[in-house]
Amino acid sequence: MNSLTSDTTAADPVATVKPFQIRGRFFTAVALRLAGNADQDFYKALDAELMRMPHFFDHAPFVIDLGEVGAALKGEALTQMIEALKRRKLSVFGVQNGTPEQTEIAKRAGLLPLPGGRDAPLDRVETQRREAERMVAERKAKSGAAAAEEAPPPAAKPSAVIVTEPVRSGQKIYADRGDLVVVSSVSNGAELVAAGNIHVYGTLRGRALAGVNGDTSARIFCQSLDADLVAVAGLYLTYDDYAREHLKKPVQVFLENDKLRVDALK
Amino acid sequence: MAKIIVVTSGKGGVGKTTSSAAIGAGLALRGYKTVVIDFDVGLRNLDMIMGCERRVVFDFINVIQGDAKLKQALIKDKRLENLFVLPTSQTRDKDALSLEGVEQVLNELKEEFDYIVCDSPAGIERGAHLAMYFADEAIVVTNPEVSSVRDSDRVLGLLQSKTRHAEEGVEVKTHLLLTRYDKDRVARGEMLNVEDVLEILAIPLIGIIPESQTVLKASNIGMPVVLDEKSAAGKAYEDAVARLDGEEREMRYDGEEKPGFFQRLLGKTG
């Protein structure tokens, strides 16, 4: 954890009415300190960490700290790593302590080179982590009737959530480990969220978000497409985006070449 | 054992209070000792529609707060011997209702009555929540238009998650009452038809009340519309109450006999 500081302060005090204000502001960012090269083991460990705390890193600003790797990390590997982190929905925005060459590459990839920063006290990290866990627990509690069904045992194996009742407006069903199967219809204003695939054996009228932890291979299947929104790994389509011939028909939704695609089920 | 029935909808103006009064009176007509409770604290209407406005001395809130005995607050209907009204306060707000207070009053009413009809306020906040919390069954009042259907859908979700039965893992029995049904506007496509509504809400239909002048007139003179035996709306409510009581009746609307088509529909969802 590093704190980032910005030294900008309010400008000329003479002009009292201005359309904007400039203020210095402190933010806490998550620093990813690389111990070695970005190889297979690194990605495996990273994915395990993301699985363990799927929501902890949601919308957290990320900084790559290259202090310990030194020049061992080659330019191409760095570019790949930035892409890989972005694919995992991590909001990478900065790089620190790199060699001039690494910094240049990172800049080209759209990252900001940042000065030092200070490590935040661990208890702050803990507080935020607990806060994230509390939010997850709350989200689960709020999802109503299906709450009991969706609390999976702490097994490493992905487990599917099965809902047999209609999912009503305002309800949110969360499958944070595996697939979500609804053997009924999903109303407008209801929301399905799953780490894996979503299957709806009825009309899908609400929102369905599959692969929310970044699984780009996740798909959405439904008997009748009438959804407010469908999303896979963060890419989404809304009602007006579907081809008219797919409406109220059985379809599957999946990612292909970074584009969300809707196909009729034959 | 008394049955607690909540009349609810989410959306306002769909006919909850009219339906509560009609269903309460209908149950009383069938010989059940029935009480209708107004949960719309601060916007009290039930007593007006039931024609006992000027006889309110003590109310539901007085009873909850221990300022009056339940017997003092219950108003006996002048027309039907089995029918009672528990009016609410016009000067207080929903915060005056407490879970414990409501439970205590309901428990006391259960000793004496066959049916307790809870007239829910609009919305999904405290008043509506407390009105549905102890319910055994729910009548969801819906108009054949999208916003009303959407709100009913939301309320159905709450009925299966935020009630005592739901917390104990028991399903609250739900019935759909379609009100203000205008046959001509449905035919012109200006309103949803019965199939559309049933497809979205997926609960059994208990009755279709036609849009009717008599409903308004009955409300204005403080007479539950079910007592107007000649009107189509009155008959439709009478049918709905019979179905609530477990009787099988053919679905009709606008007073006409409908062919087996609606019956088939009922059979499908019921």
Coordinates of C-alpha atoms in Angstrom, one line a residue:
Chain A
M1 CA 0.0 0.0 0.0
N2 CA 1.4 3.4 -0.9
S3 CA 0.0 6.8 -0.4
L4 CA 0.1 9.1 -3.3
T5 CA 0.4 12.8 -2.7
S6 CA -0.3 15.7 -5.0
D7 CA 1.3 19.0 -4.3
T8 CA -1.1 21.2 -6.2
T9 CA -2.8 23.9 -4.2
A10 CA -5.6 26.4 -4.8
A11 CA -4.6 28.9 -7.4
D12 CA -4.9 32.7 -7.5
P13 CA -7.2 33.8 -4.7
V14 CA -8.1 37.1 -6.4
A15 CA -10.7 35.5 -8.7
T16 CA -13.4 34.5 -6.2
V17 CA -16.0 33.0 -8.6
K18 CA -14.5 30.3 -10.8
P19 CA -16.0 27.4 -12.6
F20 CA -13.7 25.0 -10.8
Q21 CA -11.5 24.6 -7.9
I22 CA -8.1 23.0 -7.7
R23 CA -7.2 21.2 -4.5
G24 CA -4.5 18.9 -3.4
R25 CA -5.9 15.5 -2.5
F26 CA -4.5 12.4 -0.9
F27 CA -5.5 9.0 -2.2
T28 CA -4.6 5.5 -1.1
A29 CA -3.5 3.2 -3.9
V30 CA -2.7 -0.5 -4.0
A31 CA 0.9 -1.1 -5.0
L32 CA 1.8 -4.4 -6.7
R33 CA 5.5 -5.0 -5.8
L34 CA 7.0 -7.5 -8.2
A35 CA 9.5 -9.9 -6.6
G36 CA 10.5 -11.6 -9.8
N37 CA 9.7 -11.9 -13.4
A38 CA 6.0 -11.9 -14.6
D39 CA 5.9 -15.6 -15.4
Q40 CA 3.2 -18.2 -15.2
D41 CA 3.7 -18.6 -11.5
F42 CA 3.2 -14.9 -11.0
Y43 CA -0.2 -15.0 -12.8
K44 CA -1.3 -18.1 -11.0
A45 CA -0.5 -16.5 -7.6
L46 CA -2.2 -13.3 -8.7
D47 CA -5.4 -15.1 -9.8
A48 CA -5.5 -17.1 -6.6
E49 CA -5.3 -13.8 -4.6
L50 CA -8.1 -12.3 -6.7
M51 CA -10.2 -15.4 -6.2
R52 CA -9.7 -15.2 -2.5
M53 CA -10.9 -11.6 -2.3
P54 CA -12.9 -11.0 -5.5
H55 CA -14.3 -7.6 -4.4
F56 CA -11.3 -6.2 -2.4
F57 CA -9.7 -5.0 -5.6
D58 CA -12.8 -3.7 -7.3
H59 CA -12.2 -0.1 -8.5
A60 CA -8.9 0.0 -6.4
P61 CA -6.3 2.2 -8.1
F62 CA -3.3 0.1 -8.8
V63 CA 0.4 1.0 -9.1
I64 CA 3.1 -1.3 -10.4
D65 CA 6.3 -1.2 -8.3
L66 CA 9.3 -2.4 -10.1
G67 CA 11.9 -1.5 -7.4
E68 CA 12.8 -5.1 -6.6
V69 CA 12.9 -6.6 -10.2
G70 CA 15.3 -4.1 -11.6
A71 CA 16.1 -4.5 -15.3
A72 CA 15.3 -8.2 -15.2
L73 CA 11.8 -7.5 -16.4
K74 CA 12.1 -6.9 -20.2
G75 CA 10.0 -4.4 -22.1
E76 CA 7.7 -6.9 -23.8
A77 CA 7.0 -8.7 -20.6
L78 CA 6.0 -5.4 -18.9
T79 CA 3.6 -4.5 -21.8
Q80 CA 2.1 -8.0 -21.5
M81 CA 1.8 -7.6 -17.8
I82 CA 0.0 -4.3 -18.0
E83 CA -2.5 -5.8 -20.5
A84 CA -2.9 -8.9 -18.3
L85 CA -3.7 -6.7 -15.2
K86 CA -6.2 -4.7 -17.2
R87 CA -7.9 -7.8 -18.4
R88 CA -8.4 -8.8 -14.8
K89 CA -10.3 -5.6 -14.2
L90 CA -7.5 -4.0 -12.1
S91 CA -7.4 -0.3 -12.6
V92 CA -3.6 0.1 -13.2
F93 CA -2.7 3.7 -13.6
G94 CA 0.9 4.2 -12.5
V95 CA 4.4 2.7 -12.3
Q96 CA 7.2 3.3 -9.8
N97 CA 10.9 2.7 -9.4
G98 CA 11.4 1.3 -12.9
T99 CA 14.5 1.7 -15.1
P100 CA 14.2 4.6 -17.6
E101 CA 13.5 2.1 -20.3
Q102 CA 10.7 0.5 -18.3
T103 CA 9.2 3.8 -17.4
E104 CA 9.2 4.8 -21.0
I105 CA 7.3 1.6 -22.0
A106 CA 4.8 2.1 -19.2
K107 CA 4.2 5.7 -20.3
R108 CA 3.5 4.5 -23.8
A109 CA 1.0 2.0 -22.3
G110 CA -0.8 4.9 -20.7
L111 CA 0.6 4.7 -17.1
L112 CA 1.9 7.6 -15.1
P113 CA 5.4 7.5 -13.7
L114 CA 5.0 8.2 -10.0
P115 CA 7.5 9.3 -7.3
G116 CA 8.1 7.3 -4.1
G117 CA 5.0 7.4 -2.0
R118 CA 4.8 6.1 1.5
D119 CA 3.6 2.8 2.8
A120 CA 0.3 3.1 4.6
P121 CA 0.0 1.6 8.1
L122 CA -1.1 -2.0 7.9
D123 CA -4.1 -1.5 10.1
R124 CA -5.5 0.8 7.4
V125 CA -5.1 -1.9 4.9
E126 CA -6.8 -4.3 7.3
T127 CA -9.7 -1.8 7.9
Q128 CA -10.2 -1.5 4.2
R129 CA -10.1 -5.2 3.7
R130 CA -12.6 -5.8 6.5
E131 CA -14.8 -3.1 5.0
A132 CA -14.6 -4.8 1.6
E133 CA -15.6 -8.1 3.3
R134 CA -18.4 -6.5 5.1
M135 CA -19.7 -5.0 1.9
V136 CA -19.7 -8.4 0.3
A137 CA -21.6 -9.9 3.2
E138 CA -24.1 -7.1 3.0
R139 CA -24.6 -7.5 -0.7
K140 CA -25.3 -11.1 -0.1
A141 CA -27.8 -10.4 2.7
K142 CA -29.6 -7.9 0.5
S143 CA -30.2 -10.4 -2.3
G144 CA -33.3 -11.6 -0.5
A145 CA -34.9 -15.0 -0.8
A146 CA -32.0 -16.6 -2.5
A147 CA -29.5 -15.6 0.2
A148 CA -29.6 -18.9 1.9
E149 CA -29.0 -20.8 -1.4
E150 CA -26.1 -18.7 -2.4
A151 CA -23.8 -19.0 0.6
P152 CA -21.3 -21.5 -0.7
P153 CA -19.2 -23.6 1.7
P154 CA -15.6 -22.4 1.8
A155 CA -14.5 -25.1 -0.7
A156 CA -12.0 -24.3 -3.4
K157 CA -14.2 -26.0 -6.0
P158 CA -16.5 -23.6 -7.9
S159 CA -20.1 -24.2 -7.0
A160 CA -23.2 -23.2 -8.9
V161 CA -26.1 -21.3 -7.4
I162 CA -29.5 -22.6 -8.5
V163 CA -32.6 -20.4 -8.2
T164 CA -36.0 -22.0 -8.8
E165 CA -38.3 -19.0 -8.0
P166 CA -38.9 -16.0 -10.2
V167 CA -36.3 -13.3 -9.6
R168 CA -38.3 -10.2 -8.8
S169 CA -37.6 -6.6 -9.5
G170 CA -35.1 -5.2 -6.9
Q171 CA -33.7 -8.6 -6.1
K172 CA -30.0 -9.3 -6.7
I173 CA -28.6 -12.8 -6.9
Y174 CA -24.9 -13.3 -6.5
A175 CA -22.9 -16.3 -7.5
D176 CA -19.4 -15.2 -6.5
R177 CA -17.7 -18.5 -7.2
G178 CA -19.3 -20.2 -10.1
D179 CA -22.3 -20.4 -12.4
L180 CA -25.8 -19.0 -11.7
V181 CA -28.8 -21.0 -12.9
V182 CA -32.3 -19.6 -12.8
V183 CA -35.1 -22.0 -13.6
S184 CA -37.7 -19.3 -13.9
S185 CA -37.9 -15.8 -15.3
V186 CA -36.0 -12.7 -14.3
S187 CA -38.0 -9.5 -14.0
N188 CA -37.1 -6.0 -15.1
G189 CA -35.1 -4.4 -12.4
A190 CA -33.7 -7.6 -11.1
E191 CA -30.0 -8.3 -11.3
L192 CA -28.0 -11.5 -11.8
V193 CA -24.3 -11.4 -11.0
A194 CA -22.0 -14.4 -11.5
A195 CA -18.3 -15.1 -11.5
G196 CA -19.0 -17.8 -14.1
N197 CA -21.8 -18.4 -16.6
I198 CA -25.5 -17.4 -16.3
H199 CA -28.3 -19.7 -17.4
V200 CA -31.9 -18.5 -17.4
Y201 CA -34.5 -21.1 -18.3
G202 CA -37.2 -18.5 -18.7
T203 CA -37.4 -14.9 -19.9
L204 CA -34.5 -12.7 -19.0
R205 CA -35.8 -9.2 -18.5
G206 CA -33.5 -7.7 -15.9
R207 CA -29.7 -7.4 -15.9
A208 CA -27.3 -10.3 -16.2
L209 CA -23.6 -9.9 -15.5
A210 CA -21.4 -12.9 -16.1
G211 CA -17.7 -13.3 -15.5
V212 CA -17.6 -10.4 -13.1
N213 CA -14.2 -11.4 -11.8
G214 CA -12.8 -11.0 -15.3
D215 CA -13.5 -14.5 -16.7
T216 CA -13.7 -13.6 -20.4
S217 CA -14.8 -17.1 -21.3
A218 CA -18.1 -16.8 -19.3
R219 CA -21.3 -16.8 -21.2
I220 CA -25.0 -15.9 -20.7
F221 CA -27.7 -18.3 -21.9
C222 CA -31.4 -17.5 -21.9
Q223 CA -34.6 -18.9 -23.3
S224 CA -35.9 -15.5 -24.2
L225 CA -33.9 -12.4 -24.5
D226 CA -35.7 -9.3 -23.2
A227 CA -32.9 -8.0 -20.9
D228 CA -32.2 -4.5 -19.8
L229 CA -28.5 -5.3 -19.9
V230 CA -26.2 -8.2 -20.5
A231 CA -22.5 -8.1 -19.6
V232 CA -19.5 -10.5 -19.8
A233 CA -16.3 -9.5 -18.0
G234 CA -17.3 -5.9 -17.9
L235 CA -18.3 -5.5 -21.6
Y236 CA -22.0 -4.9 -21.9
L237 CA -24.9 -4.5 -24.3
T238 CA -28.2 -2.8 -23.5
Y239 CA -31.7 -3.5 -24.8
D240 CA -31.3 -1.2 -27.8
D241 CA -28.0 -2.8 -28.9
Y242 CA -29.5 -6.3 -29.6
A243 CA -30.5 -7.2 -33.1
R244 CA -34.3 -7.1 -33.3
E245 CA -34.4 -10.7 -34.5
H246 CA -32.8 -11.9 -31.2
L247 CA -35.5 -10.3 -29.0
K248 CA -37.7 -12.8 -27.2
K249 CA -35.7 -15.6 -28.7
P250 CA -33.3 -18.2 -27.1
V251 CA -29.8 -16.8 -27.3
Q252 CA -26.3 -17.0 -25.9
V253 CA -24.1 -14.0 -25.2
F254 CA -20.3 -14.3 -25.2
L255 CA -17.0 -12.5 -25.9
E256 CA -15.2 -12.8 -29.2
N257 CA -12.2 -10.7 -30.0
D258 CA -13.0 -8.3 -27.2
K259 CA -16.5 -7.8 -28.5
L260 CA -19.7 -9.0 -27.0
R261 CA -21.7 -11.2 -29.3
V262 CA -25.3 -12.4 -29.3
D263 CA -26.0 -15.6 -31.1
A264 CA -29.4 -17.4 -31.6
L265 CA -29.6 -20.8 -30.0
K266 CA -30.7 -23.2 -32.6
Chain B
M1 CA -57.2 -19.9 13.8
A2 CA -57.3 -16.5 12.2
K3 CA -55.8 -15.8 8.9
I4 CA -53.9 -12.6 8.3
I5 CA -54.2 -11.3 4.7
V6 CA -52.3 -8.2 3.5
V7 CA -53.6 -6.2 0.6
T8 CA -50.6 -4.6 -1.0
S9 CA -49.3 -3.3 -4.3
G10 CA -46.2 -1.0 -4.0
K11 CA -47.7 1.6 -6.3
G12 CA -50.3 4.0 -5.0
G13 CA -53.7 4.6 -6.4
V14 CA -54.3 1.1 -7.8
G15 CA -57.2 0.4 -5.4
K16 CA -55.7 -1.2 -2.3
T17 CA -58.1 0.5 0.2
T18 CA -61.1 -0.1 -2.0
S19 CA -60.1 -3.7 -2.4
S20 CA -59.4 -4.1 1.4
A21 CA -62.9 -2.7 2.2
A22 CA -64.6 -4.9 -0.5
I23 CA -62.7 -8.1 0.5
G24 CA -63.3 -7.4 4.2
A25 CA -67.0 -6.9 3.6
G26 CA -67.2 -9.9 1.2
L27 CA -65.6 -12.2 3.9
A28 CA -68.1 -10.8 6.5
L29 CA -71.0 -11.5 4.1
R30 CA -69.8 -15.1 3.9
G31 CA -70.2 -15.4 7.6
Y32 CA -66.6 -14.9 8.7
K33 CA -65.9 -12.5 11.6
T34 CA -63.5 -10.1 9.9
V35 CA -61.5 -7.0 10.8
V36 CA -59.9 -4.6 8.4
I37 CA -56.9 -2.7 9.7
D38 CA -55.6 0.6 8.2
F39 CA -51.8 0.6 8.1
D40 CA -51.6 3.9 6.2
V41 CA -50.7 6.0 9.3
G42 CA -51.0 9.7 8.5
L43 CA -53.1 9.2 5.3
R44 CA -56.1 7.5 6.8
N45 CA -58.7 6.6 4.2
L46 CA -60.1 3.2 5.1
D47 CA -62.7 4.5 7.6
M48 CA -64.0 6.9 4.9
I49 CA -64.4 4.2 2.3
M50 CA -66.1 2.0 4.9
G51 CA -68.3 4.8 6.0
C52 CA -67.3 4.9 9.6
E53 CA -65.2 8.1 9.5
R54 CA -67.3 9.9 12.0
R55 CA -67.3 7.2 14.6
V56 CA -63.5 7.1 15.1
V57 CA -62.6 7.8 18.7
F58 CA -59.5 5.8 19.3
D59 CA -57.2 4.3 16.7
F60 CA -54.6 1.7 16.0
I61 CA -51.8 3.9 17.2
N62 CA -53.6 4.6 20.5
V63 CA -53.8 0.9 21.0
I64 CA -50.2 0.3 20.1
Q65 CA -49.1 3.0 22.5
G66 CA -51.3 1.7 25.3
D67 CA -53.6 4.8 25.4
A68 CA -56.7 2.8 24.6
K69 CA -57.9 -0.8 24.7
L70 CA -58.4 -2.7 21.4
K71 CA -62.1 -3.0 22.2
Q72 CA -62.4 0.8 22.3
A73 CA -60.7 1.3 19.0
L74 CA -62.6 -1.4 17.0
I75 CA -65.5 0.0 15.0
K76 CA -68.4 -2.3 14.2
D77 CA -69.9 -1.9 10.8
K78 CA -73.5 -0.7 10.7
R79 CA -74.5 -2.9 7.8
L80 CA -72.7 -6.2 8.5
E81 CA -72.6 -7.7 11.9
N82 CA -69.4 -9.6 11.3
L83 CA -67.4 -6.7 10.0
F84 CA -65.1 -4.5 12.1
V85 CA -62.7 -1.7 11.2
L86 CA -59.5 -0.7 13.1
P87 CA -58.8 2.8 11.8
T88 CA -55.5 4.5 12.0
S89 CA -54.3 7.9 13.1
Q90 CA -54.3 10.9 10.7
T91 CA -52.0 13.0 12.8
R92 CA -49.1 10.6 13.3
D93 CA -46.7 9.0 10.9
K94 CA -45.4 5.5 10.1
D95 CA -42.8 5.8 12.9
A96 CA -45.6 5.4 15.4
L97 CA -45.8 1.7 14.3
S98 CA -43.5 -0.7 16.0
L99 CA -43.0 -4.4 15.1
E100 CA -43.8 -5.4 18.7
G101 CA -46.9 -3.2 18.9
V102 CA -48.3 -4.5 15.6
E103 CA -47.6 -8.1 16.7
Q104 CA -49.3 -7.6 20.0
V105 CA -52.5 -6.1 18.4
L106 CA -52.6 -8.8 15.7
N107 CA -52.2 -11.6 18.4
E108 CA -55.1 -10.1 20.3
L109 CA -57.3 -9.9 17.2
K110 CA -56.5 -13.5 16.3
E111 CA -58.3 -14.6 19.4
E112 CA -61.5 -13.2 18.2
F113 CA -61.5 -13.0 14.4
D114 CA -61.5 -15.4 11.5
Y115 CA -59.9 -13.0 9.1
I116 CA -57.6 -10.0 9.6
V117 CA -57.3 -7.9 6.5
C118 CA -54.3 -5.5 6.6
D119 CA -54.7 -2.5 4.2
S120 CA -51.1 -1.6 3.3
P121 CA -49.9 1.9 2.4
A122 CA -48.2 2.5 -0.9
G123 CA -44.5 2.1 -1.1
I124 CA -42.2 -0.4 0.4
E125 CA -41.1 1.4 3.5
R126 CA -41.9 1.0 7.1
G127 CA -45.8 1.1 6.9
A128 CA -45.9 -1.3 4.0
H129 CA -43.3 -3.6 5.6
L130 CA -45.1 -3.8 8.9
A131 CA -48.5 -4.4 7.1
M132 CA -47.0 -7.4 5.3
Y133 CA -44.7 -8.7 7.9
F134 CA -47.1 -11.0 9.8
A135 CA -49.2 -12.0 6.8
D136 CA -50.2 -15.6 6.0
E137 CA -51.5 -14.6 2.6
A138 CA -51.2 -11.6 0.3
I139 CA -53.4 -10.1 -2.2
V140 CA -51.3 -8.1 -4.7
V141 CA -53.5 -5.4 -6.3
T142 CA -52.3 -4.5 -9.8
N143 CA -53.5 -2.3 -12.6
P144 CA -52.9 -3.5 -16.1
E145 CA -50.1 -1.1 -16.9
V146 CA -46.3 -1.5 -16.8
S147 CA -45.4 0.6 -13.7
S148 CA -48.0 -1.0 -11.6
V149 CA -46.9 -4.5 -12.7
R150 CA -43.2 -3.6 -12.0
D151 CA -44.0 -2.4 -8.5
S152 CA -46.1 -5.5 -7.8
D153 CA -43.2 -7.6 -8.9
R154 CA -41.0 -5.8 -6.4
V155 CA -43.5 -6.3 -3.7
L156 CA -43.8 -10.1 -4.5
G157 CA -40.0 -10.3 -4.0
L158 CA -40.3 -8.6 -0.6
L159 CA -43.2 -10.9 0.4
Q160 CA -41.0 -13.9 -0.1
S161 CA -38.0 -12.4 1.8
K162 CA -39.0 -9.7 4.3
T163 CA -41.9 -11.4 6.1
R164 CA -41.9 -13.5 9.2
H165 CA -43.1 -16.5 7.2
A166 CA -40.2 -16.0 4.7
E167 CA -37.7 -15.7 7.6
E168 CA -39.0 -19.0 8.9
G169 CA -38.7 -20.6 5.5
V170 CA -42.5 -20.7 4.9
E171 CA -43.9 -19.3 1.6
V172 CA -46.5 -16.5 1.9
K173 CA -49.4 -17.5 -0.3
T174 CA -49.9 -14.8 -3.0
H175 CA -52.9 -13.9 -5.1
L176 CA -53.1 -11.4 -8.0
L177 CA -56.1 -9.1 -8.0
L178 CA -56.2 -7.1 -11.3
T179 CA -58.2 -3.9 -10.8
R180 CA -59.3 -1.0 -13.0
Y181 CA -59.4 -3.4 -15.9
D182 CA -60.7 -1.6 -18.9
K183 CA -61.7 -4.1 -21.6
D184 CA -61.9 -1.6 -24.4
R185 CA -58.5 0.0 -23.6
V186 CA -56.9 -3.5 -23.4
A187 CA -58.5 -4.3 -26.8
R188 CA -57.0 -1.1 -28.2
G189 CA -53.6 -2.1 -26.8
E190 CA -53.4 0.8 -24.4
M191 CA -53.3 -1.5 -21.4
L192 CA -51.6 -4.8 -20.8
N193 CA -53.8 -7.8 -21.2
V194 CA -54.3 -10.5 -18.5
E195 CA -51.9 -12.9 -20.1
D196 CA -49.1 -10.3 -20.2
V197 CA -49.5 -9.5 -16.5
L198 CA -49.7 -13.2 -15.5
E199 CA -46.6 -13.9 -17.6
I200 CA -44.6 -11.4 -15.7
L201 CA -45.9 -11.9 -12.2
A202 CA -46.4 -15.6 -12.4
I203 CA -48.8 -15.9 -9.5
P204 CA -52.4 -17.2 -9.4
L205 CA -55.1 -14.7 -10.4
I206 CA -57.9 -14.3 -7.9
G207 CA -60.1 -11.8 -9.7
I208 CA -60.4 -9.1 -12.4
I209 CA -62.2 -6.0 -11.3
P210 CA -63.5 -3.9 -14.2
E211 CA -62.9 -0.2 -14.3
S212 CA -66.3 1.2 -13.1
Q213 CA -68.1 4.3 -12.1
T214 CA -69.8 2.4 -9.3
V215 CA -66.5 1.9 -7.5
L216 CA -66.0 5.6 -7.2
K217 CA -69.6 6.3 -6.2
A218 CA -69.5 3.5 -3.6
S219 CA -66.3 5.0 -2.1
N220 CA -67.8 8.4 -2.0
I221 CA -70.8 7.3 0.0
G222 CA -68.7 5.0 2.2
M223 CA -70.1 1.7 1.1
P224 CA -67.8 -1.2 0.3
V225 CA -68.5 -1.9 -3.4
V226 CA -69.1 -5.6 -2.8
L227 CA -72.4 -4.6 -1.2
D228 CA -73.6 -3.2 -4.5
E229 CA -74.8 -6.5 -5.8
K230 CA -76.0 -5.1 -9.1
S231 CA -72.6 -3.7 -10.2
A232 CA -70.1 -5.6 -12.3
A233 CA -67.3 -4.5 -9.9
G234 CA -69.3 -5.6 -6.9
K235 CA -69.9 -9.1 -8.5
A236 CA -66.2 -9.3 -9.5
Y237 CA -65.2 -8.7 -5.8
E238 CA -67.7 -11.2 -4.6
D239 CA -66.2 -13.8 -7.0
A240 CA -62.7 -12.9 -5.8
V241 CA -63.7 -13.4 -2.2
A242 CA -65.3 -16.7 -3.0
R243 CA -62.0 -17.8 -4.6
L244 CA -60.0 -16.6 -1.6
D245 CA -62.3 -18.8 0.4
G246 CA -61.3 -21.8 -1.7
E247 CA -64.4 -21.9 -4.0
E248 CA -63.8 -22.4 -7.7
R249 CA -65.5 -19.9 -9.9
E250 CA -65.2 -19.2 -13.5
M251 CA -63.3 -16.0 -14.3
R252 CA -65.5 -13.3 -15.8
Y253 CA -65.1 -9.6 -16.2
D254 CA -67.5 -6.7 -16.9
G255 CA -70.1 -8.9 -15.4
E256 CA -70.2 -11.2 -18.4
E257 CA -69.6 -14.9 -18.3
K258 CA -66.3 -15.6 -20.0
P259 CA -65.7 -18.7 -22.0
G260 CA -63.3 -21.4 -20.7
F261 CA -60.3 -19.4 -21.9
F262 CA -59.7 -17.6 -18.6
Q263 CA -60.4 -20.7 -16.7
R264 CA -57.7 -22.4 -18.6
L265 CA -55.4 -19.6 -17.7
L266 CA -56.2 -19.8 -14.1
G267 CA -55.6 -23.6 -14.1
K268 CA -52.2 -23.0 -15.7
T269 CA -51.0 -20.6 -13.1
G270 CA -52.9 -21.9 -10.1

